[in-house]
Short mmCIF file of C-alpha atoms and ligand atoms in Angstrom, two decimals:
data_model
loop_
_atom_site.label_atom_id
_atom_site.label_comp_id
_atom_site.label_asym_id
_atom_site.label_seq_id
_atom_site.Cartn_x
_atom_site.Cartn_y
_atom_site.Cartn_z
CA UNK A 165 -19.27 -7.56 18.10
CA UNK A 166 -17.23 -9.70 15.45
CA UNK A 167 -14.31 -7.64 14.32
CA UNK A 168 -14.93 -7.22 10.55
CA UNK A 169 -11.97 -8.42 8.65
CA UNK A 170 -10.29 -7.28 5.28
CA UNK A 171 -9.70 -9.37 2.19
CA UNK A 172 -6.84 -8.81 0.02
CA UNK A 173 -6.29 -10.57 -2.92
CA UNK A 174 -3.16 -10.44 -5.00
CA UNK A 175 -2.48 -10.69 -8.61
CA UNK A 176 0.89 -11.13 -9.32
CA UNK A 177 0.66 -10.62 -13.57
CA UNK A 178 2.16 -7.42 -15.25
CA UNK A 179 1.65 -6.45 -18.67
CA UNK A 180 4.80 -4.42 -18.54
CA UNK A 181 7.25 -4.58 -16.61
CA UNK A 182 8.63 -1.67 -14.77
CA UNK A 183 12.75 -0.83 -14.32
CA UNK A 184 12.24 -0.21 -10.98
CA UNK A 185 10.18 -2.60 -9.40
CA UNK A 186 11.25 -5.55 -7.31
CA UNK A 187 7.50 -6.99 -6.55
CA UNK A 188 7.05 -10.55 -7.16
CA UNK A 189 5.05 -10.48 -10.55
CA UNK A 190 5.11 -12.39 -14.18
CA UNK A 191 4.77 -10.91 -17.22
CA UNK A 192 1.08 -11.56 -18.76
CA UNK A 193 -1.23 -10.22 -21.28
CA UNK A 194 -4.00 -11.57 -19.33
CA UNK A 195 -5.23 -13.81 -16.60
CA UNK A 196 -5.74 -17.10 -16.85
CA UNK A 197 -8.72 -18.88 -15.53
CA UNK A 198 -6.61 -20.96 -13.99
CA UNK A 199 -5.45 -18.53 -11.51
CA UNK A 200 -9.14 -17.44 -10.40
CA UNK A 201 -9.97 -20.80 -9.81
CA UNK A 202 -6.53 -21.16 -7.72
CA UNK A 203 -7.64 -18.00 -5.37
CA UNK A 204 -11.15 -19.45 -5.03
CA UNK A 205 -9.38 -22.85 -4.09
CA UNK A 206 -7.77 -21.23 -0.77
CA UNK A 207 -10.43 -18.92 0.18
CA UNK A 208 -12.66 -22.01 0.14
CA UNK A 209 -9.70 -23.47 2.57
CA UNK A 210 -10.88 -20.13 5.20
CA UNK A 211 -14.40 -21.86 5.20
CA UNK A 212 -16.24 -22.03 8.49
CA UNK A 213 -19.97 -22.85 9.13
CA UNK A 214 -20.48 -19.12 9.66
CA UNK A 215 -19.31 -16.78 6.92
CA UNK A 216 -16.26 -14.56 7.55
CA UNK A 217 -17.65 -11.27 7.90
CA UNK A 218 -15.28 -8.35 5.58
CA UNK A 219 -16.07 -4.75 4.96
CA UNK A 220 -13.16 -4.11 2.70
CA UNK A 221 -11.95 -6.09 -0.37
CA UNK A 222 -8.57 -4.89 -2.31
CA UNK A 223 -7.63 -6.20 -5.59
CA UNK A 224 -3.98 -5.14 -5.29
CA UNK A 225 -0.80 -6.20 -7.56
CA UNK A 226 1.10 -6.89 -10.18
CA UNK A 227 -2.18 -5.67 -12.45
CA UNK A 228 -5.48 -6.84 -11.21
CA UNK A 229 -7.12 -4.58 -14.04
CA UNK A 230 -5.71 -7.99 -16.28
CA UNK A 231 -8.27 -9.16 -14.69
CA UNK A 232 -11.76 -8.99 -17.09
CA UNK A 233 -15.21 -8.81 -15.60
CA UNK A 234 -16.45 -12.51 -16.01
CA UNK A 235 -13.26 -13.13 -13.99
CA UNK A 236 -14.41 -10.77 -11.25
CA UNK A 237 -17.68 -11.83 -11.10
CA UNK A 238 -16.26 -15.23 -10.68
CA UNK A 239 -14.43 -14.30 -8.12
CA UNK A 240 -17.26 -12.13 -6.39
CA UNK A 241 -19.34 -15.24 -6.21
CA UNK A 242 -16.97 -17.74 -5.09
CA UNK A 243 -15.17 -15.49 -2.46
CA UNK A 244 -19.44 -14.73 -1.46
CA UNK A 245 -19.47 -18.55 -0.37
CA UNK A 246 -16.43 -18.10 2.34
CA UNK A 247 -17.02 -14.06 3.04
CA UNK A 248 -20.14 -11.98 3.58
CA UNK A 249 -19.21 -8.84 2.20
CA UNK A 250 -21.12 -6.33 3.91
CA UNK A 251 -23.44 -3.45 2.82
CA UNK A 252 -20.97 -0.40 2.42
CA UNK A 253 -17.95 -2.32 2.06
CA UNK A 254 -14.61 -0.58 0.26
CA UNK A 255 -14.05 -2.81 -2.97
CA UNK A 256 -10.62 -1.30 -4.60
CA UNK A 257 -8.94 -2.78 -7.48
CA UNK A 258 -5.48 -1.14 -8.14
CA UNK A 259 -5.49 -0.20 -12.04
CA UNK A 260 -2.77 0.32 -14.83
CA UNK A 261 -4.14 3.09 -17.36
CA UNK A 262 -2.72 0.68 -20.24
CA UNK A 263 -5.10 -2.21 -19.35
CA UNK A 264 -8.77 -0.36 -19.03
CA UNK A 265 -11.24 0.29 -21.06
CA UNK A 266 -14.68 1.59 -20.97
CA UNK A 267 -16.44 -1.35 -21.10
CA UNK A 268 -14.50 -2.85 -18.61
CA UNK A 269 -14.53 0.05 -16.52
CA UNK A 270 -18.18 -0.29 -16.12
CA UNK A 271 -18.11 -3.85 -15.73
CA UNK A 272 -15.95 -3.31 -12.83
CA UNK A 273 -18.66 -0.57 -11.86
CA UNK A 274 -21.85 -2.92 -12.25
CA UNK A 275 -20.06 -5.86 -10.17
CA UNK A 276 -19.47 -3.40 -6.77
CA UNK A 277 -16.38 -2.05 -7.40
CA UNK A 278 -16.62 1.45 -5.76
CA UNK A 279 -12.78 2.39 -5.40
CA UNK A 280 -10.14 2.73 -8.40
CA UNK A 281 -6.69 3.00 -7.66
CA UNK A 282 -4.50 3.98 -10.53
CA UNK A 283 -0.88 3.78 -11.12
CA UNK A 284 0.57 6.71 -12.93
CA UNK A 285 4.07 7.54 -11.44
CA UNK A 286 4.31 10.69 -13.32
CA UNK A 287 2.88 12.73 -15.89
CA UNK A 288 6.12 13.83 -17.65
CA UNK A 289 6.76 11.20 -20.83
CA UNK A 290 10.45 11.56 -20.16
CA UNK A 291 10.33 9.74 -16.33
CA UNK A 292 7.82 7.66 -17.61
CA UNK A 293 10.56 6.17 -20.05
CA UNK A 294 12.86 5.97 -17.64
CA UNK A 295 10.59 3.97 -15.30
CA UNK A 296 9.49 1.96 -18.37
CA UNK A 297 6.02 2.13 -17.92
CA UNK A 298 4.09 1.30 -20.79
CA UNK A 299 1.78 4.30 -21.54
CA UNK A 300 2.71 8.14 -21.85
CA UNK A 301 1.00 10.92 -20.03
CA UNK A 302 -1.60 11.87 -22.98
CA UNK A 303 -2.74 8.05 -22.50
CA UNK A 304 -2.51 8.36 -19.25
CA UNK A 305 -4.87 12.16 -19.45
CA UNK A 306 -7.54 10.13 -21.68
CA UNK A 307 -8.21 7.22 -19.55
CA UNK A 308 -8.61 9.62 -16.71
CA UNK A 309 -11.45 11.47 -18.80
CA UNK A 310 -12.85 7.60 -19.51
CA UNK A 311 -12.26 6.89 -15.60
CA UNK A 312 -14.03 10.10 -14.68
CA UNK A 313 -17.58 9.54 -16.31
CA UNK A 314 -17.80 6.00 -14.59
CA UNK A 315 -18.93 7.24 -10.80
CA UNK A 316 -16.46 5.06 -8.78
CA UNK A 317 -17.28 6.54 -5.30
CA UNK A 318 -13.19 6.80 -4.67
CA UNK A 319 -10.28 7.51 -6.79
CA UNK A 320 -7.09 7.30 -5.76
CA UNK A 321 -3.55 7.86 -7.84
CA UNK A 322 0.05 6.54 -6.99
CA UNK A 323 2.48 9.25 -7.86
CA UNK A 324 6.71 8.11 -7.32
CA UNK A 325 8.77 10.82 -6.27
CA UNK A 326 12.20 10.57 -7.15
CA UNK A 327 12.93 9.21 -10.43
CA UNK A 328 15.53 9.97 -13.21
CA UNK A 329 14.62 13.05 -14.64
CA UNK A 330 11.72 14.43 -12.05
CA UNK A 331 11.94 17.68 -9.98
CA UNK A 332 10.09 18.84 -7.59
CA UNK A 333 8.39 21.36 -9.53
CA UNK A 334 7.19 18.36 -11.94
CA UNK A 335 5.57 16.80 -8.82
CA UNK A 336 3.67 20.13 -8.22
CA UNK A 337 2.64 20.47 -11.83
CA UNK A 338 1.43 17.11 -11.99
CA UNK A 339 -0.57 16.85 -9.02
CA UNK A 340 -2.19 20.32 -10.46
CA UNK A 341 -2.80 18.27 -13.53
CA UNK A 342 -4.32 15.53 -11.53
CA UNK A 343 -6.33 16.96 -9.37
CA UNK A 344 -8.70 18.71 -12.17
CA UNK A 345 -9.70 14.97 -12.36
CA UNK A 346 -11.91 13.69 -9.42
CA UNK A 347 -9.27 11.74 -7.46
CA UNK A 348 -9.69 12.18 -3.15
CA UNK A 349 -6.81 10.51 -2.33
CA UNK A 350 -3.23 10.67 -3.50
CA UNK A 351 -0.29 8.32 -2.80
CA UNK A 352 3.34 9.66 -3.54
CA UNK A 353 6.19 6.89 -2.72
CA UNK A 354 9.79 7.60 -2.96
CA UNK A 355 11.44 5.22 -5.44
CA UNK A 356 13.34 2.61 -3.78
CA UNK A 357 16.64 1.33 -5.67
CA UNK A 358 16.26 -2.34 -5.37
CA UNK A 359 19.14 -4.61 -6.08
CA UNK A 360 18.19 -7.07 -9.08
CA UNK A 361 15.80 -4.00 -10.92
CA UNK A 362 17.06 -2.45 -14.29
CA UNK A 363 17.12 0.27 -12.70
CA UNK A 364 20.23 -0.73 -9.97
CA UNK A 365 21.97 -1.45 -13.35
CA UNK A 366 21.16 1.60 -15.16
CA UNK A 367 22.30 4.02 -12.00
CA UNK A 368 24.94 1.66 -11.45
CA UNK A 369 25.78 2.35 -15.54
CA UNK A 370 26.05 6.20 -14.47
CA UNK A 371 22.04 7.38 -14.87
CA UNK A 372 21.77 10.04 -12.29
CA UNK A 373 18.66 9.94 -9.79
CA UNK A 374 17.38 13.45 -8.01
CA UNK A 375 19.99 13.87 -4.98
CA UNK A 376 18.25 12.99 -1.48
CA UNK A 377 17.54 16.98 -0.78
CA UNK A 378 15.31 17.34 -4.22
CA UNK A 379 13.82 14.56 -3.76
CA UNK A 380 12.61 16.07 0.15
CA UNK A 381 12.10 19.22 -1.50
CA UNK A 382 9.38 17.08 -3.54
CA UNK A 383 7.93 15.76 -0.78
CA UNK A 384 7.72 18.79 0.77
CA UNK A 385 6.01 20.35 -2.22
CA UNK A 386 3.85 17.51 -2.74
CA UNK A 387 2.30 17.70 1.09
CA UNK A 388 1.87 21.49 1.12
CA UNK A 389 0.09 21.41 -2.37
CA UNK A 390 -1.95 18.85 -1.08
CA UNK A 391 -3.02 20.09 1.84
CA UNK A 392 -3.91 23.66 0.24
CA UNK A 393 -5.81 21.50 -2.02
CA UNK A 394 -8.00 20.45 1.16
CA UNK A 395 -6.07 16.74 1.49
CA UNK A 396 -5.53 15.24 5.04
CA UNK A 397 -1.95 14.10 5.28
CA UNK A 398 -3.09 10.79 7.15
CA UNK A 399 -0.06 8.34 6.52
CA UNK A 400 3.76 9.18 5.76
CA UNK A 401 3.00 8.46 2.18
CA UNK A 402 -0.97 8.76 1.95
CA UNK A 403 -3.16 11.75 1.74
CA UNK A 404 -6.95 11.77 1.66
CA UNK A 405 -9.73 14.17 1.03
CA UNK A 406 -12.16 14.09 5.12
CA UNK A 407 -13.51 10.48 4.67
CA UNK A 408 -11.59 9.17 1.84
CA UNK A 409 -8.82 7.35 3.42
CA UNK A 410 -8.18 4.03 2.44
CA UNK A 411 -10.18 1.57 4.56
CA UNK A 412 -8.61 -1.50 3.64
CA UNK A 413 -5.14 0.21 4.19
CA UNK A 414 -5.72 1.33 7.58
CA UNK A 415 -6.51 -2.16 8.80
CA UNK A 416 -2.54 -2.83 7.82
CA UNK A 417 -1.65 0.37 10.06
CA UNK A 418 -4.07 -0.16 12.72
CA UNK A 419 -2.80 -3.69 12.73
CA UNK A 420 -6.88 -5.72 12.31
CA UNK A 421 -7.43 -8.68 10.63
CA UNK A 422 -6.75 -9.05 6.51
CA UNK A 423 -7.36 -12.55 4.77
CA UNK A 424 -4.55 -12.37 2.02
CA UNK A 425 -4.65 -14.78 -1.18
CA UNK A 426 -2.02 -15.19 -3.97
CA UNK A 427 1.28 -15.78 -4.30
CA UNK A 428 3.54 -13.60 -1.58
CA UNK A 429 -0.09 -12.30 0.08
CA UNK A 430 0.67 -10.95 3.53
CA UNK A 431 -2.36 -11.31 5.83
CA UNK A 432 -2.81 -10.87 9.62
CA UNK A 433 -5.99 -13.43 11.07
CA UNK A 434 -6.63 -13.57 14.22
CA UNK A 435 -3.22 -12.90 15.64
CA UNK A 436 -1.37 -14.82 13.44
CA UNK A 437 0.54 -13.62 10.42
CA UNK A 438 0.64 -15.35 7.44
CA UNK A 439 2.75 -14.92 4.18
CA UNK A 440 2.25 -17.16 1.18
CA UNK A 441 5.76 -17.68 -1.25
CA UNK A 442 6.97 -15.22 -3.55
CA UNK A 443 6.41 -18.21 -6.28
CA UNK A 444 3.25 -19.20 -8.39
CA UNK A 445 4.36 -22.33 -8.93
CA UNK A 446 4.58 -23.42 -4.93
CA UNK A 447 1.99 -21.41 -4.35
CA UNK A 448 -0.26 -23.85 -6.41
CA UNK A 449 1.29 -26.56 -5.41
CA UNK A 450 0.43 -26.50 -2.04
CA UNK A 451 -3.38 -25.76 -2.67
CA UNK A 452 -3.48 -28.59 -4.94
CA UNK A 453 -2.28 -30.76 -2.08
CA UNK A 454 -5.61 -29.11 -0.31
CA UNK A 455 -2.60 -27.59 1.72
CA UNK A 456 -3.11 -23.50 3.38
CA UNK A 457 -0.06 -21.94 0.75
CA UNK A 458 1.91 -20.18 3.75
CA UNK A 459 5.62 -20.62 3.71
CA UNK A 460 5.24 -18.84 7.16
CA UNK A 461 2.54 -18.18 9.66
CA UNK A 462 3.03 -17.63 13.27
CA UNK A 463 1.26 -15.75 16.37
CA UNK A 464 2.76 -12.66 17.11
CA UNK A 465 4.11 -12.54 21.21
CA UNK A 466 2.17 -9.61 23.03
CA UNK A 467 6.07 -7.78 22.87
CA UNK A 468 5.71 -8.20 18.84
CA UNK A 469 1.66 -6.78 19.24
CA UNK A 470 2.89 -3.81 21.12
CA UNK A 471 6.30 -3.26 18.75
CA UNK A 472 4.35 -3.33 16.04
CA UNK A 473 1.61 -1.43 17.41
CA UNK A 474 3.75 1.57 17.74
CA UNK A 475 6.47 0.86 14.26
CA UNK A 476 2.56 1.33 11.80
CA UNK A 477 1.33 3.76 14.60
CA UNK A 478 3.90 6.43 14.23
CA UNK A 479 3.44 5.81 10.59
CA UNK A 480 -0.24 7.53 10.84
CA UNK A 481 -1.26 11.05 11.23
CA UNK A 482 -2.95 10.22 14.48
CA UNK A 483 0.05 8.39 15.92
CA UNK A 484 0.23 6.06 18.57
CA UNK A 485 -1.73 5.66 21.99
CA UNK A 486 0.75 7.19 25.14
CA UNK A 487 0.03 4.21 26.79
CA UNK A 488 1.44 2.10 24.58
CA UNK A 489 4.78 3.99 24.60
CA UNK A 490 4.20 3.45 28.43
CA UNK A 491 4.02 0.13 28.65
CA UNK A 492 6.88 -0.35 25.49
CA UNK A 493 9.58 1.75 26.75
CA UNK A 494 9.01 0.54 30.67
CA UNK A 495 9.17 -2.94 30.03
CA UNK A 496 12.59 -2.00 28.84
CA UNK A 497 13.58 -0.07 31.88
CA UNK A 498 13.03 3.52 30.12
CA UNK A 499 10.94 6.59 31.35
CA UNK A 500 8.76 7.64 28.60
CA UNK A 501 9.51 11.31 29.18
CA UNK A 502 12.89 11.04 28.72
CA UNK A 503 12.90 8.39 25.90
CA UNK A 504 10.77 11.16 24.22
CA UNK A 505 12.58 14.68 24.98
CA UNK A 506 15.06 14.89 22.57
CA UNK A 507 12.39 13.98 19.28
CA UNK A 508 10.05 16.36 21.17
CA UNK A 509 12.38 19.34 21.50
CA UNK A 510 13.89 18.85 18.02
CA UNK A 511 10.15 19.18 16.70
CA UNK A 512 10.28 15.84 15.13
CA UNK A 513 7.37 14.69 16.60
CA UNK A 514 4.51 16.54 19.16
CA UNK A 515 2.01 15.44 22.02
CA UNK A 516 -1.52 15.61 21.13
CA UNK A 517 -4.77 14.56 23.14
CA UNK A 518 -2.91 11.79 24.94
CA UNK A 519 -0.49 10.50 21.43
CA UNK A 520 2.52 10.76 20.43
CA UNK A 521 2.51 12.02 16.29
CA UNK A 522 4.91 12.76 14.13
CA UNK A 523 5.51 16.19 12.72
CA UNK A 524 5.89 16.17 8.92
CA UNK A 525 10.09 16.82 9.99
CA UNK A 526 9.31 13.59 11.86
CA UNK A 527 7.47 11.78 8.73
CA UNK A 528 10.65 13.10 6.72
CA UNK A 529 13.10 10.81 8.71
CA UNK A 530 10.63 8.57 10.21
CA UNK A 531 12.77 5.51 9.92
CA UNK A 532 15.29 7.05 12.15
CA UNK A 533 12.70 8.45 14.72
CA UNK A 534 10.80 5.55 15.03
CA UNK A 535 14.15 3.35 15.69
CA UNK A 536 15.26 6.40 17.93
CA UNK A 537 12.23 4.99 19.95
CA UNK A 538 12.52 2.04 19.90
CA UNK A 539 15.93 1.74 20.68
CA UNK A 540 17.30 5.10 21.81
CA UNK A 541 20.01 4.99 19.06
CA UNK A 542 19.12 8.27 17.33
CA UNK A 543 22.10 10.07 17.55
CA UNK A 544 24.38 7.68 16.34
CA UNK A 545 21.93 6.30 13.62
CA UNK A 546 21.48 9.91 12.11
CA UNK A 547 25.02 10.58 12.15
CA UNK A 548 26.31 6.88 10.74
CA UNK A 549 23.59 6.72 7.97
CA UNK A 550 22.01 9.87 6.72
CA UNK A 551 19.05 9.41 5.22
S1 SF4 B 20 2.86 -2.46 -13.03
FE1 SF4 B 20 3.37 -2.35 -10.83
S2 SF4 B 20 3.74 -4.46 -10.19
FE2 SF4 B 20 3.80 -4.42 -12.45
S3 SF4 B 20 5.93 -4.17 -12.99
FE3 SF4 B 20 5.08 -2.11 -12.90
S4 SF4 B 20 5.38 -1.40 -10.77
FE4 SF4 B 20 5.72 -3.63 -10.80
#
C-alpha cells in the first residue's frame, strides 16, 4: 500500500506582529493573489502521472486565516490537480482570532476545512500586551462563541506558558475558561527568548519573565488539569481528547512523508528532507526559474533515520520502539540496559510493552534525557546547564 503523505503549506504573512516571535513572516493585511498562484506553481513542480495520494493538509503560519475563501478554494483546486486528497482527510488551518469572521468561518467550513487551530497565548489582557498580540481576551471569548456554532469536527488552541506577567494559576484559570468552549486538543509551548525579538530587548531592558520553577509549576498545572479534564498527554507539548490528536503533526513525530510549500517549508518526501529559504523573495525566484525552491534537500543516512527516529520518538507519549534503542546504542558499542539504568531508576523515563517513554519528570527535562541517550552525557549536561 502507498504510504499516504501530508501536505503542509505555509503562509508566511502576519497581521501583527508578535514581541516574541522569531518565525520567518511579513507583515500583511492580506494575501495577495500572487502568493496563491506562487504555491500552486511548486506543487504543480511535485506532478507525476499518478496523483500524490495525502490524508492530511495543514494550513500553518505566519496567518493562513489572511487567507479569504476564493483564495482557498483556489488553492483546493489547484493543489487537487497534483494531490488526491482522500475521503476523511485532516484539513487544519491555524487561525488568529483577529482575522475571522463568520462568513469566512463558514467559507472555510463549506470548502472541507474540518480542523481549526487557534492562537490565543493567554486569556489575561495584561500578557497579551506584553506578547503584543493584537486582540484582548473578550475578543478573543467572542470569536470562540462565533467559532463554536460553525461544526469544525476539531478544535485545537495554542496556549504559551511563560510570559511576562503569567502564573501558573493564570494557566489553570484559562484553560478552565477554554475548555467550556468545544476545543479537544490543547497545545501549551514554553516561550522561547529568541535573540533579534522585542522581546530579547525588552528582558534585556529589565522586564522580568516567570523564573524557570513557575514556569514548571505551569506546566505541571497545565498537564494535571488537562488530564482530569479527560485529555491524553500524547506529545511533550500536545494534549488531545481519545482520537483527536493531530494527524498531520504526528507524521512530523513519526517521521512519514510531508510535501511542504512556502517560503522556509520543511518537508520530508521519500527520504529526503527538504527546506525551502527563510526569504519570499528567493523563494519566488527560484519557481519562476521553473526551479524546486529548496536551499537544501538531502537523503537522510540510515544512522540519521534511526537518530531521528528515537530524538521525535521520545518526544511522544508512546515513545520509541526497544529495538531501535538496540540497534542505536550497539552500533555505538553501548548495552542498552546500562545506557538506560540511570534515566530508569531516576523515574525519568519507564519501560512499557516493549518502549522506552518518558515520564512527565522525563518530558520536563527532555532535552537533557534524550541527549543523556544519545550520548551518555547526562550528568555533566544537567549539572553544566540547568534547564
Ligand atoms: S501571529 Fe504567529 S507567526 Fe505571526 S507574528 Fe504572531 S506568533 Fe509570529
Amino acid at each position: 500500500m502507498t504510504e499516504k503523505s501530508g501536505l503542509y503549506i505555509h503562509v508566511p504573512f502576519c497581521f501583527s506582529q508578535c514581541s516574541y516571535c522569531d518565525f520567518y513572516k511579513k507583515k500583511a493585511e492580506r494575501v495577495e493573489d500572487g502568493y496563491v498562484g506562487l504555491v500552486l506553481k511548486e506543487a504543480s513542480l511535485y506532478k507525476e502521472e499518478e496523483k500524490i495520494p495525502l490524508d492530511t493538509l495543514y494550513f500553518g503560519g505566519g496567518t493562513p486565516s489572511l487567507l479569504e475563501p476564493p483564495q482557498l478554494g483556489r488553492l483546493s483546486e489547484g493543489l487537487g490537480e497534483v494531490f488526491e486528497i482522500g475521503e476523511g482527510s485532516e484539513i487544519t488551518i491555524e487561525a488568529n482570532p483577529e482575522t475571522l469572521t463568520k462568513e469566512k468561518l463558514e467559507g472555510y467550513r463549506a470548502l472541507g476545512i474540518n480542523r481549526l487551530s487557534l492562537g490565543v497565548q493567554s486569556l489575561r489582557d495584561e500578557v497579551l500586551a506584553a506578547l503584543s498580540r493584537n486582540v484582548g481576551s473578550e475578543g478573543v471569548l467572542g470569536k470562540l462563541e462565533i467559532i463554536s456554532g460553525i461544526g469544525f469536527d476539531s478544535l485545537s488552541c495554542d496556549l504559551i506558558l511563560g510570559a511576562p506577567g503569567s502564573s501558573s494559576r493564570d494557566v489553570q484559570e484559562d484553560l478552565g475558561t477554554l475548555l467550556r468552549f468545544p476545543f479537544d486538543h490543547v497545545s501549551l509551548y514554553m516561550l522561547d527568548l529568541h535573540r533579534g525579538t522585542r522581546l530579547y530587548e525588552q528582558v534585556k531592558g529589565g522586564l522580568s519573565l516567570p523564573g524557570e520553577e513557575e514556569v514548571m509549576e505551569s506546566y505541571r498545572g497545565a498537564a494535571e488539569f488537562l488530564k482530569q479534564a479527560g485529555f491524553i498527554h500524547y506529545e511533550i507539548s500536545n494534549f488531545a481528547k481519545k482520537g483527536k490528536e493531530s494527524r498531520h503533526n504526528l507524521k512530523y513525530w513519526k517521521r512519514e512523508w510531508t510535501v511542504a510549500l512556502g517560503p522556509s517549508a520543511h518537508g520530508y518526501f521519500r527520504g529526503t528532507r527538504t527546506k525551502n529559504p527563510a526569504s519570499l523573495d528567493e523563494w519566488s525566484e527560484k519557481l519562476e526559474r521553473g526551479e524546486f525552491p529548496y536551499e537544501e534537500s538531502f537523503e537522510e543516512t540510515p544512522e540519521e533515520k534511526l537518530e531521528n527516529e528515537i530524538i521525535f520518538g521520545l518526544r511522544l507519549g508512546e515513545g520509541v520502539d526497544r529495538g531501535s534503542l538496540d540497534r542505536y546504542l550497539g552500533a555505538a558499542g553501548r548495552e542498552t540496559e546500562k545506557a538506560l539504568a540511570p534515566l530508569l531508576a531516576q523515574g525519568y523515563a519507564r519501560e512499557d510493552g516493549g518502549r522506552l517513554k518518558l515520564t512527565f519528570d522525563g518530558f520536563c527535562l527532555s532535552n537533557e534525557v534524550i541527549s543523556f541517550i544519545l550520548s551518555d552525557s547526562f550528568g555533566r549536561k544537567r549539572g553544566e546547564e540547568g534547564r
